[in-house]
N, CA, C and O of each residue as an XYZ file, in Angstrom:
756
protein
N     101.793    103.838     83.856
C     102.360    103.161     85.011
C     102.693    104.200     86.060
O     103.158    105.297     85.750
N     102.451    103.842     87.286
C     102.740    104.752     88.373
C     104.227    104.714     88.713
O     104.776    103.678     89.090
N     104.844    105.851     88.571
C     106.270    105.965     88.869
C     106.531    105.649     90.338
O     107.509    104.982     90.675
N     105.648    106.134     91.206
C     105.852    105.932     92.641
C     105.896    104.444     92.986
O     106.770    104.008     93.735
N     104.964    103.668     92.447
C     104.957    102.234     92.751
C     106.159    101.527     92.133
O     106.702    100.593     92.722
N     106.570    101.963     90.964
C     107.769    101.381     90.359
C     108.978    101.639     91.257
O     109.818    100.757     91.433
N     109.070    102.847     91.827
C     110.174    103.151     92.734
C     110.104    102.291     93.991
O     111.133    101.840     94.493
N     108.887    102.062     94.503
C     108.749    101.160     95.659
C     109.290     99.783     95.295
O     109.998     99.159     96.086
N     108.957     99.313     94.103
C     109.447     98.007     93.662
C     110.960     97.955     93.573
O     111.575     96.947     93.923
N     111.558     99.039     93.107
C     113.020     99.075     93.000
C     113.684     99.112     94.376
O     114.810     98.644     94.543
N     112.980     99.668     95.353
C     113.540     99.748     96.707
C     113.466     98.420     97.462
O     114.057     98.294     98.534
N     112.754     97.432     96.927
C     112.701     96.115     97.574
C     114.106     95.529     97.675
O     114.413     94.826     98.638
N     114.956     95.806     96.700
C     116.325     95.276     96.698
C     117.179     95.875     97.811
O     118.212     95.310     98.170
N     116.760     97.005     98.355
C     117.512     97.641     99.427
C     117.523     99.150     99.263
O     117.122     99.667     98.220
N     117.986     99.866    100.301
C     118.013    101.321    100.251
C     118.810    101.835     99.049
O     119.773    101.214     98.598
N     118.376    102.974     98.559
C     119.009    103.561     97.383
C     118.762    105.065     97.389
O     117.852    105.547     98.064
N     119.563    105.796     96.643
C     119.322    107.233     96.525
C     118.655    107.507     95.178
O     118.620    106.642     94.303
N     118.132    108.708     95.028
C     117.354    109.063     93.843
C     118.075    108.831     92.528
O     117.476    108.355     91.564
N     119.351    109.163     92.484
C     120.115    108.987     91.245
C     120.148    107.515     90.846
O     119.944    107.182     89.679
N     120.407    106.625     91.824
C     120.438    105.186     91.533
C     119.059    104.689     91.102
O     118.947    103.864     90.195
N     118.015    105.191     91.752
C     116.652    104.777     91.399
C     116.307    105.189     89.971
O     115.691    104.424     89.229
N     116.702    106.385     89.596
C     116.450    106.845     88.227
C     117.172    105.946     87.224
O     116.593    105.540     86.217
N     118.444    105.637     87.508
C     119.230    104.777     86.623
C     118.594    103.379     86.511
O     118.483    102.826     85.417
N     118.184    102.826     87.645
C     117.544    101.505     87.637
C     116.227    101.531     86.869
O     115.934    100.619     86.095
N     115.438    102.573     87.086
C     114.167    102.704     86.372
C     114.419    102.739     84.867
O     113.795    101.997     84.108
N     115.330    103.600     84.446
C     115.614    103.747     83.009
C     116.108    102.436     82.404
O     115.760    102.092     81.274
N     116.919    101.714     83.166
C     117.503    100.467     82.662
C     116.492     99.327     82.649
O     116.438     98.555     81.692
N     115.688     99.216     83.709
C     114.822     98.050     83.858
C     113.382     98.276     83.422
O     112.716     97.344     82.973
N     112.902     99.497     83.549
C     111.487     99.765     83.289
C     111.259    100.847     82.247
O     110.129    101.069     81.813
N     112.309    101.506     81.855
C     112.156    102.729     81.082
C     111.790    102.554     79.631
O     112.648    102.287     78.789
N     110.520    102.705     79.342
C     110.134    102.827     77.934
C     110.573    104.207     77.463
O     110.884    104.422     76.291
N     110.588    105.113     78.399
C     111.150    106.441     78.176
C     111.818    106.846     79.485
O     111.294    106.566     80.563
N     112.956    107.493     79.397
C     113.700    107.845     80.617
C     112.921    108.799     81.514
O     112.190    109.668     81.040
N     113.092    108.618     82.811
C     112.495    109.524     83.787
C     113.336    110.788     83.898
O     114.543    110.773     83.659
N     112.688    111.861     84.257
C     113.403    113.086     84.609
C     113.696    113.009     86.112
O     112.915    112.440     86.875
N     114.803    113.573     86.516
C     115.156    113.533     87.936
C     114.063    114.165     88.797
O     113.799    113.705     89.907
N     113.437    115.205     88.289
C     112.357    115.853     89.039
C     111.217    114.900     89.350
O     110.615    114.975     90.421
N     110.914    113.993     88.408
C     109.856    113.019     88.643
C     110.236    112.077     89.785
O     109.397    111.723     90.613
N     111.484    111.683     89.821
C     111.954    110.764     90.861
C     111.853    111.432     92.226
O     111.304    110.853     93.163
N     112.376    112.639     92.340
C     112.412    113.297     93.641
C     111.028    113.749     94.092
O     110.756    113.773     95.292
N     110.156    114.103     93.170
C     108.778    114.436     93.532
C     108.077    113.201     94.087
O     107.390    113.276     95.105
N     108.253    112.065     93.415
C     107.642    110.818     93.883
C     108.216    110.412     95.236
O     107.468    109.995     96.121
N     109.524    110.528     95.410
C     110.140    110.160     96.685
C     109.650    111.049     97.827
O     109.447    110.567     98.941
N     109.460    112.326     97.564
C     108.932    113.239     98.588
C     107.531    112.814     99.005
O     107.215    112.771    100.194
N     106.695    112.501     98.021
C     105.327    112.069     98.316
C     105.330    110.746     99.087
O     104.591    110.587    100.059
N     106.158    109.809     98.652
C     106.232    108.510     99.326
C     106.719    108.661    100.764
O     106.267    107.939    101.653
N     107.631    109.589    100.993
C     108.131    109.856    102.348
C     107.007    110.439    103.210
O     106.799    110.003    104.342
N     106.284    111.424    102.672
C     105.166    112.033    103.418
C     104.111    110.992    103.778
O     103.518    111.047    104.856
N     103.881    110.045    102.871
C     102.856    109.020    103.093
C     103.367    107.870    103.963
O     102.605    106.958    104.285
N     104.652    107.901    104.348
C     105.218    106.864    105.202
C     105.524    105.563    104.472
O     105.692    104.527    105.114
N     105.600    105.595    103.153
C     105.868    104.382    102.377
C     107.359    104.170    102.166
O     107.796    103.050    101.902
N     108.136    105.227    102.279
C     109.595    105.136    102.291
C     110.085    106.052    103.404
O     109.376    106.951    103.855
N     111.309    105.798    103.829
C     111.907    106.687    104.829
C     113.290    107.081    104.353
O     114.043    106.279    103.799
N     113.592    108.332    104.586
C     114.922    108.830    104.235
C     115.831    108.504    105.401
O     115.492    108.755    106.557
N     116.981    107.946    105.090
C     117.900    107.578    106.152
C     119.323    107.650    105.674
O     119.716    106.949    104.742
N     120.079    108.482    106.302
C     121.499    108.575    105.978
C     121.756    109.188    104.616
O     120.862    109.326    103.780
N     122.986    109.540    104.434
C     123.404    110.116    103.158
C     124.651    109.392    102.673
O     125.335    108.697    103.425
N     124.911    109.580    101.410
C     126.063    108.950    100.769
C     126.810    110.045    100.012
O     126.186    110.886     99.365
N     128.125    110.040    100.087
C     128.889    111.086     99.400
C     129.868    110.537     98.376
O     130.602    111.309     97.758
N     129.897    109.256     98.186
C     130.847    108.666     97.224
C     130.514    109.111     95.807
O     129.345    109.206     95.433
N     131.541    109.380     95.031
C     131.399    109.728     93.613
C     130.506    110.930     93.351
O     129.717    110.900     92.406
N     130.599    111.974     94.139
C     129.837    113.172     93.815
C     129.205    113.815     95.018
O     129.687    113.667     96.141
N     128.120    114.533     94.785
C     127.479    115.272     95.874
C     126.824    114.335     96.888
O     126.614    113.150     96.630
N     126.514    114.902     98.033
C     125.854    114.138     99.078
C     124.460    113.739     98.597
O     123.703    114.566     98.089
N     124.140    112.468     98.768
C     122.845    111.960     98.298
C     122.116    111.279     99.446
O     122.695    110.488    100.191
N     120.831    111.601     99.573
C     119.989    111.007    100.598
C     119.544    109.615    100.150
O     119.135    109.414     99.007
N     119.632    108.666    101.073
C     119.222    107.292    100.755
C     117.788    107.071    101.245
O     117.389    107.568    102.298
N     117.040    106.328    100.465
C     115.654    106.019    100.794
C     115.507    104.523    100.970
O     116.147    103.733    100.275
N     114.652    104.145    101.913
C     114.402    102.728    102.179
C     112.897    102.491    102.213
O     112.125    103.364    102.608
N     112.502    101.315    101.800
C     111.110    100.900    101.808
C     110.672    100.623    103.236
O     111.399     99.969    103.984
N     109.508    101.101    103.627
C     108.959    100.792    104.950
C     108.015     99.596    104.830
O     107.698     99.156    103.725
N     107.568     99.074    105.974
C     106.585     97.980    105.943
C     105.311     98.437    105.246
O     104.717     97.691    104.466
N     104.897     99.665    105.532
C     103.694    100.200    104.879
C     103.921    100.307    103.371
O     103.006    100.068    102.583
N     105.132    100.661    102.977
C     105.459    100.745    101.554
C     105.412     99.385    100.886
O     104.922     99.260     99.763
N     105.923     98.353    101.575
C     105.881     96.987    101.028
C     104.437     96.514    100.886
O     104.086     95.862     99.903
N     103.600     96.846    101.874
C     102.185     96.460    101.806
C     101.478     97.201    100.665
O     100.670     96.615     99.945
N     101.787     98.492    100.506
C     101.184     99.266     99.412
C     101.613     98.712     98.061
O     100.803     98.630     97.138
N     102.876     98.333     97.941
C     103.373     97.744     96.696
C     102.635     96.445     96.390
O     102.210     96.226     95.256
N     102.478     95.572     97.405
C     101.756     94.317     97.196
C     100.313     94.586     96.769
O      99.791     93.930     95.868
N      99.684     95.545     97.416
C      98.302     95.894     97.055
C      98.197     96.375     95.617
O      97.277     95.997     94.891
N      99.141     97.207     95.211
C      99.149     97.723     93.842
C      99.378     96.593     92.838
O      98.697     96.518     91.815
N     100.336     95.720     93.133
C     100.646     94.625     92.208
C      99.461     93.677     92.034
O      99.254     93.139     90.946
N      98.690     93.470     93.089
C      97.593     92.512     93.028
C      96.257     93.128     92.614
O      95.274     92.409     92.434
N      96.214     94.438     92.464
C      94.955     95.056     92.027
C      94.912     95.070     90.502
O      95.841     95.547     89.851
N      93.822     94.541     89.935
C      93.744     94.482     88.470
C      93.638     95.877     87.875
O      93.024     96.772     88.455
N      94.240     96.042     86.721
C      94.167     97.312     86.003
C      92.825     97.412     85.296
O      92.397     96.471     84.627
N      92.174     98.535     85.440
C      90.933     98.784     84.719
C      91.307     99.170     83.298
O      92.140    100.052     83.088
N      90.694     98.512     82.322
C      91.014     98.888     80.943
C      90.733    100.373     80.709
O      89.723    100.911     81.163
N      91.641    101.010     80.001
C      91.486    102.430     79.718
C      90.412    102.636     78.668
O      90.253    101.805     77.773
N      89.669    103.738     78.766
C      88.623    104.006     77.772
C      89.252    104.444     76.448
O      89.682    105.588     76.301
N      89.298    103.523     75.495
C      89.966    103.814     74.235
C      89.196    104.798     73.377
O      89.757    105.350     72.430
N      87.926    105.034     73.679
C      87.174    105.999     72.880
C      87.676    107.417     73.104
O      87.276    108.339     72.394
N      88.542    107.593     74.078
C      89.133    108.908     74.305
C      90.488    109.035     73.620
O      91.241    109.972     73.887
N      90.790    108.102     72.750
C      92.079    108.149     72.078
C      92.103    109.288     71.063
O      91.061    109.756     70.605
N      93.289    109.712     70.731
C      93.448    110.780     69.757
C      92.913    110.358     68.398
O      92.290    111.160     67.702
N      93.147    109.117     68.013
C      92.656    108.643     66.716
C      91.132    108.728     66.651
O      90.582    109.202     65.656
N      90.456    108.281     67.683
C      88.991    108.345     67.694
C      88.528    109.796     67.626
O      87.568    110.107     66.920
N      89.192    110.675     68.343
C      88.845    112.094     68.312
C      89.054    112.666     66.918
O      88.198    113.392     66.411
N      90.190    112.345     66.290
C      90.445    112.823     64.923
C      89.370    112.332     63.960
O      88.898    113.088     63.111
N      88.986    111.066     64.093
C      87.966    110.509     63.213
C      86.646    111.264     63.385
O      86.005    111.626     62.398
N      86.247    111.497     64.611
C      84.993    112.205     64.874
C      85.041    113.623     64.331
O      84.080    114.080     63.712
N      86.153    114.331     64.556
C      86.279    115.699     64.046
C      86.262    115.699     62.521
O      85.638    116.568     61.912
N      86.933    114.744     61.902
C      86.920    114.658     60.437
C      85.499    114.431     59.928
O      85.096    115.035     58.934
N      84.737    113.568     60.598
C      83.350    113.330     60.196
C      82.492    114.579     60.399
O      81.657    114.911     59.557
N      82.703    115.264     61.518
C      81.933    116.480     61.803
C      82.182    117.580     60.785
O      81.279    118.343     60.444
N      83.406    117.651     60.309
C      83.790    118.758     59.429
C      83.805    118.379     57.957
O      84.167    119.194     57.108
N      83.416    117.152     57.650
C      83.367    116.724     56.260
C      84.738    116.503     55.634
O      84.871    116.540     54.411
N      85.752    116.275     56.449
C      87.098    116.033     55.924
C      87.211    114.613     55.382
O      86.312    113.793     55.567
N      88.305    114.338     54.722
C      88.541    113.043     54.080
C      88.917    111.995     55.122
O      90.081    111.876     55.504
N      87.931    111.244     55.574
C      88.167    110.232     56.603
C      88.920    109.030     56.054
O      89.665    108.377     56.784
N      88.732    108.738     54.786
C      89.462    107.616     54.189
C      90.958    107.902     54.209
O      91.756    107.030     54.551
N      91.335    109.117     53.843
C      92.751    109.502     53.875
C      93.279    109.444     55.309
O      94.391    108.968     55.538
N      92.500    109.918     56.265
C      92.893    109.875     57.673
C      93.171    108.436     58.100
O      94.213    108.154     58.692
N      92.249    107.531     57.805
C      92.412    106.136     58.220
C      93.552    105.458     57.469
O      94.297    104.673     58.057
N      93.696    105.751     56.175
C      94.807    105.170     55.399
C      96.160    105.631     55.929
O      97.101    104.842     56.003
N      96.260    106.902     56.297
C      97.508    107.440     56.846
C      97.875    106.718     58.141
O      99.035    106.365     58.354
N      96.900    106.505     58.985
C      97.166    105.792     60.240
C      97.514    104.331     59.977
O      98.419    103.785     60.607
N      96.808    103.705     59.061
C      97.102    102.303     58.735
C      98.551    102.173     58.269
O      99.267    101.271     58.705
N      98.980    103.068     57.386
C     100.354    103.035     56.880
C     101.363    103.173     58.012
O     102.357    102.448     58.051
N     101.111    104.100     58.930
C     102.032    104.321     60.045
C     102.043    103.127     60.999
O     103.107    102.731     61.477
N     100.885    102.554     61.280
C     100.822    101.404     62.179
C     101.552    100.207     61.576
O     102.272     99.498     62.279
N     101.369     99.983     60.278
C     102.065     98.873     59.617
C     103.579     99.090     59.614
O     104.343     98.143     59.803
N     104.015    100.343     59.399
C     105.443    100.660     59.442
C     106.008    100.337     60.823
O     107.075     99.735     60.940
N     105.284    100.744     61.867
C     105.750    100.501     63.240
C     105.751     98.999     63.552
O     106.655     98.507     64.228
N     104.761     98.285     63.069
C     104.716     96.840     63.306
C     105.900     96.133     62.649
O     106.489     95.228     63.240
N     106.247     96.545     61.431
C     107.404     95.939     60.761
C     108.684     96.221     61.547
O     109.525     95.339     61.719
N     108.821     97.458     62.020
C     110.019     97.825     62.789
C     110.096     97.010     64.089
O     111.163     96.515     64.452
N     108.965     96.877     64.781
C     108.955     96.094     66.021
C     109.270     94.629     65.771
O     109.968     93.995     66.562
N     108.763     94.097     64.684
C     109.024     92.697     64.351
C     110.509     92.478     64.103
O     111.070     91.469     64.530
N     111.151     93.425     63.412
C     112.608     93.315     63.202
C     113.357     93.421     64.525
O     114.278     92.644     64.777
N     112.974     94.370     65.369
C     113.626     94.548     66.670
C     113.482     93.301     67.537
O     114.420     92.894     68.222
N     112.302     92.707     67.495
C     112.003     91.555     68.337
C     112.945     90.383     68.079
O     113.235     89.602     68.985
N     113.410     90.266     66.863
C     114.294     89.160     66.511
C     115.640     89.242     67.221
O     116.310     88.225     67.404
N     116.039     90.450     67.623
C     117.364     90.641     68.227
C     117.275     91.159     69.663
O     118.257     91.673     70.199
N     116.120     91.029     70.277
C     115.913     91.566     71.617
C     115.990     90.478     72.671
O     115.834     89.291     72.383
N     116.237     90.915     73.907
C     116.190     89.964     75.012
C     114.719     89.725     75.382
O     113.851     90.490     74.962
N     114.429     88.679     76.157
C     113.034     88.340     76.471
C     112.237     89.483     77.098
O     111.047     89.630     76.818
N     112.871     90.284     77.932
C     112.165     91.411     78.559
C     111.713     92.405     77.506
O     110.574     92.871     77.536
N     112.601     92.733     76.572
C     112.244     93.659     75.496
C     111.197     93.042     74.576
O     110.317     93.742     74.074
N     111.289     91.731     74.355
C     110.315     91.062     73.492
C     108.906     91.152     74.059
O     107.946     91.310     73.306
N     108.772     91.055     75.368
C     107.454     91.164     75.989
C     106.895     92.575     75.772
O     105.724     92.726     75.424
N     107.709     93.593     75.972
C     107.262     94.970     75.753
C     106.911     95.197     74.285
O     105.927     95.868     73.976
N     107.710     94.641     73.385
C     107.438     94.790     71.953
C     106.163     94.054     71.559
O     105.396     94.541     70.729
N     105.933     92.886     72.147
C     104.702     92.147     71.866
C     103.479     92.934     72.342
O     102.448     92.957     71.670
N     103.601     93.569     73.490
C     102.514     94.402     74.020
C     102.137     95.465     72.984
O     100.962     95.642     72.663
N     103.127     96.152     72.479
C     102.864     97.205     71.495
C     102.309     96.611     70.200
O     101.381     97.168     69.614
N     102.863     95.498     69.754
C     102.369     94.856     68.531
C     100.900     94.458     68.652
O     100.126     94.674     67.719
N     100.507     93.885     69.776
C      99.119     93.465     69.958
C      98.178     94.668     69.954
O      97.068     94.592     69.427
N      98.624     95.773     70.540
C      97.796     96.986     70.525
C      97.690     97.556     69.113
O      96.625     98.025     68.711
N      98.774     97.518     68.372
C      98.732     97.976     66.989
C      97.803     97.094     66.146
O      97.074     97.599     65.292
N      97.829     95.793     66.383
C      96.918     94.892     65.668
C      95.467     95.243     65.965
O      94.627     95.245     65.065
N      95.176     95.538     67.219
C      93.809     95.925     67.594
C      93.424     97.240     66.913
O      92.298     97.385     66.438
N      94.345     98.186     66.865
C      94.075     99.455     66.186
C      93.813     99.234     64.706
O      92.923     99.863     64.133
N      94.577     98.351     64.084
C      94.352     98.051     62.665
C      92.978     97.419     62.454
O      92.297     97.742     61.481
N      92.565     96.533     63.343
C      91.226     95.937     63.239
C      90.162     97.015     63.365
O      89.159     96.987     62.651
N      90.376     97.973     64.274
C      89.439     99.098     64.422
C      89.365     99.895     63.121
O      88.278    100.271     62.683
N      90.512    100.152     62.506
C      90.525    100.912     61.250
C      89.722    100.182     60.174
O      88.918    100.795     59.473
N      89.938     98.888     60.047
C      89.221     98.102     59.038
C      87.716     98.097     59.319
O      86.906     98.235     58.403
N      87.362     97.940     60.559
C      85.956     97.950     60.961
C      85.318     99.294     60.604
O      84.208     99.346     60.075
N      86.032    100.369     60.897
C      85.506    101.713     60.689
C      85.373    102.048     59.217
O      84.390    102.669     58.813
N      86.341    101.650     58.406
C      86.290    101.935     56.967
C      84.970    101.431     56.384
O      84.377    102.103     55.540
N      84.509    100.281     56.812
C      83.273     99.714     56.297
C      82.023    100.425     56.777
O      80.927    100.131     56.300
N      82.163    101.347     57.705
C      81.009    102.044     58.262
C      81.052    103.555     58.064
O      80.201    104.274     58.589
N      82.021    104.034     57.321
C      82.168    105.481     57.146
C      80.940    106.129     56.520
O      80.528    107.214     56.931
N      80.366    105.475     55.544
C      79.226    106.055     54.849
C      78.054    106.286     55.804
O      77.369    107.305     55.710
N      77.828    105.368     56.701
C      76.738    105.507     57.659
C      77.105    106.431     58.826
O      76.236    107.104     59.379
N      78.384    106.464     59.199
C      78.818    107.270     60.349
C      78.707    108.767     60.110
O      78.237    109.502     60.978
N      79.137    109.225     58.940
C      79.158    110.666     58.658
C      77.843    111.355     58.931
O      77.814    112.310     59.707
N      76.735    110.909     58.321
C      75.451    111.575     58.572
C      75.019    111.504     60.040
O      74.450    112.463     60.562
N      75.284    110.378     60.708
C      74.902    110.262     62.114
C      75.635    111.281     62.985
O      75.029    111.933     63.835
N      76.935    111.409     62.767
C      77.731    112.350     63.558
C      77.301    113.785     63.266
O      77.162    114.592     64.185
N      77.091    114.101     61.996
C      76.680    115.467     61.639
C      75.281    115.780     62.156
O      75.031    116.904     62.590
N      74.347    114.802     62.121
C      73.000    115.019     62.657
C      73.059    115.281     64.158
O      72.348    116.146     64.670
N      73.912    114.528     64.866
C      74.054    114.734     66.305
C      74.613    116.120     66.588
O      74.208    116.771     67.551
N      75.550    116.578     65.744
C      76.124    117.914     65.919
C      75.037    118.965     65.749
O      74.988    119.933     66.509
N      74.174    118.790     64.773
C      73.096    119.758     64.541
C      72.136    119.787     65.731
O      71.690    120.859     66.139
N      71.817    118.624     66.285
C      70.931    118.569     67.447
C      71.542    119.223     68.664
O      70.834    119.806     69.485
N      72.866    119.128     68.785
C      73.557    119.703     69.938
C      73.869    121.188     69.769
O      74.357    121.826     70.702
N      73.595    121.739     68.601
C      73.948    123.133     68.319
C      73.141    124.081     69.197
O      71.973    123.822     69.487
N      73.766    125.184     69.622
C      73.048    126.172     70.426
C      71.855    126.715     69.630
O      71.960    126.977     68.432
N      70.751    126.873     70.302
C      69.567    127.434     69.655
C      68.728    126.393     68.938
O      67.668    126.724     68.407
N      69.174    125.138     68.909
C      68.396    124.086     68.250
C      67.181    123.757     69.099
O      67.312    123.458     70.286
N      66.004    123.809     68.499
C      64.771    123.513     69.217
C      64.106    122.304     68.577
O      63.509    122.429     67.507
N      64.196    121.111     69.219
C      63.645    119.908     68.621
C      62.131    119.963     68.428
O      61.599    119.230     67.595
N      61.420    120.814     69.176
C      59.972    120.899     69.021
C      59.572    121.510     67.682
O      58.466    121.280     67.193
N      60.475    122.288     67.093
C      60.178    122.897     65.776
C      60.261    121.877     64.648
O      59.701    122.098     63.574
N      60.960    120.750     64.879
C      61.123    119.754     63.836
C      59.836    119.023     63.523
O      59.652    118.559     62.398
N      58.932    118.908     64.496
C      57.703    118.174     64.256
C      56.636    119.039     63.611
O      55.596    118.537     63.185
N      56.888    120.326     63.539
C      55.889    121.250     62.964
C      55.866    121.186     61.458
O      55.087    121.896     60.822
């Protein structure tokens, strides 16, 4: 998720300073808390791009803080971002897929690799299911998102287990063909 666009969304409610934006982000959107540096870096970029404007300062309860407000261009950019569909991420670049390929290339125990991941995914699914029972609707939606992705990963694991025997030789043959000094014309001789 783009931190900058999330900050634009938080500024729709009215002008705010970086500290308040960080607190709001962590409370309303934070799957993981933001670092203050991320907030101020994003605000600097948004200011340069004319999507927010710095106006006035506030000194209550601590140091002087610069307040930021959403501009018309910022509101239009936020609307554009919200209405643009997300392109699905290429899951073949996932760490699990990379580990599987490396294990196949090196002759490591792929069954153990997949079983270890299956065990961890099931553990996480059980934990999320317990959490979901006591969560508010906003948290339940985020937990459901993670659960559905874990279910898809488990289906991938099951699919792959049934193809390990055929995958290993294919991956290793491709590695041999890609090896430096490999000359395919010598194979037909």
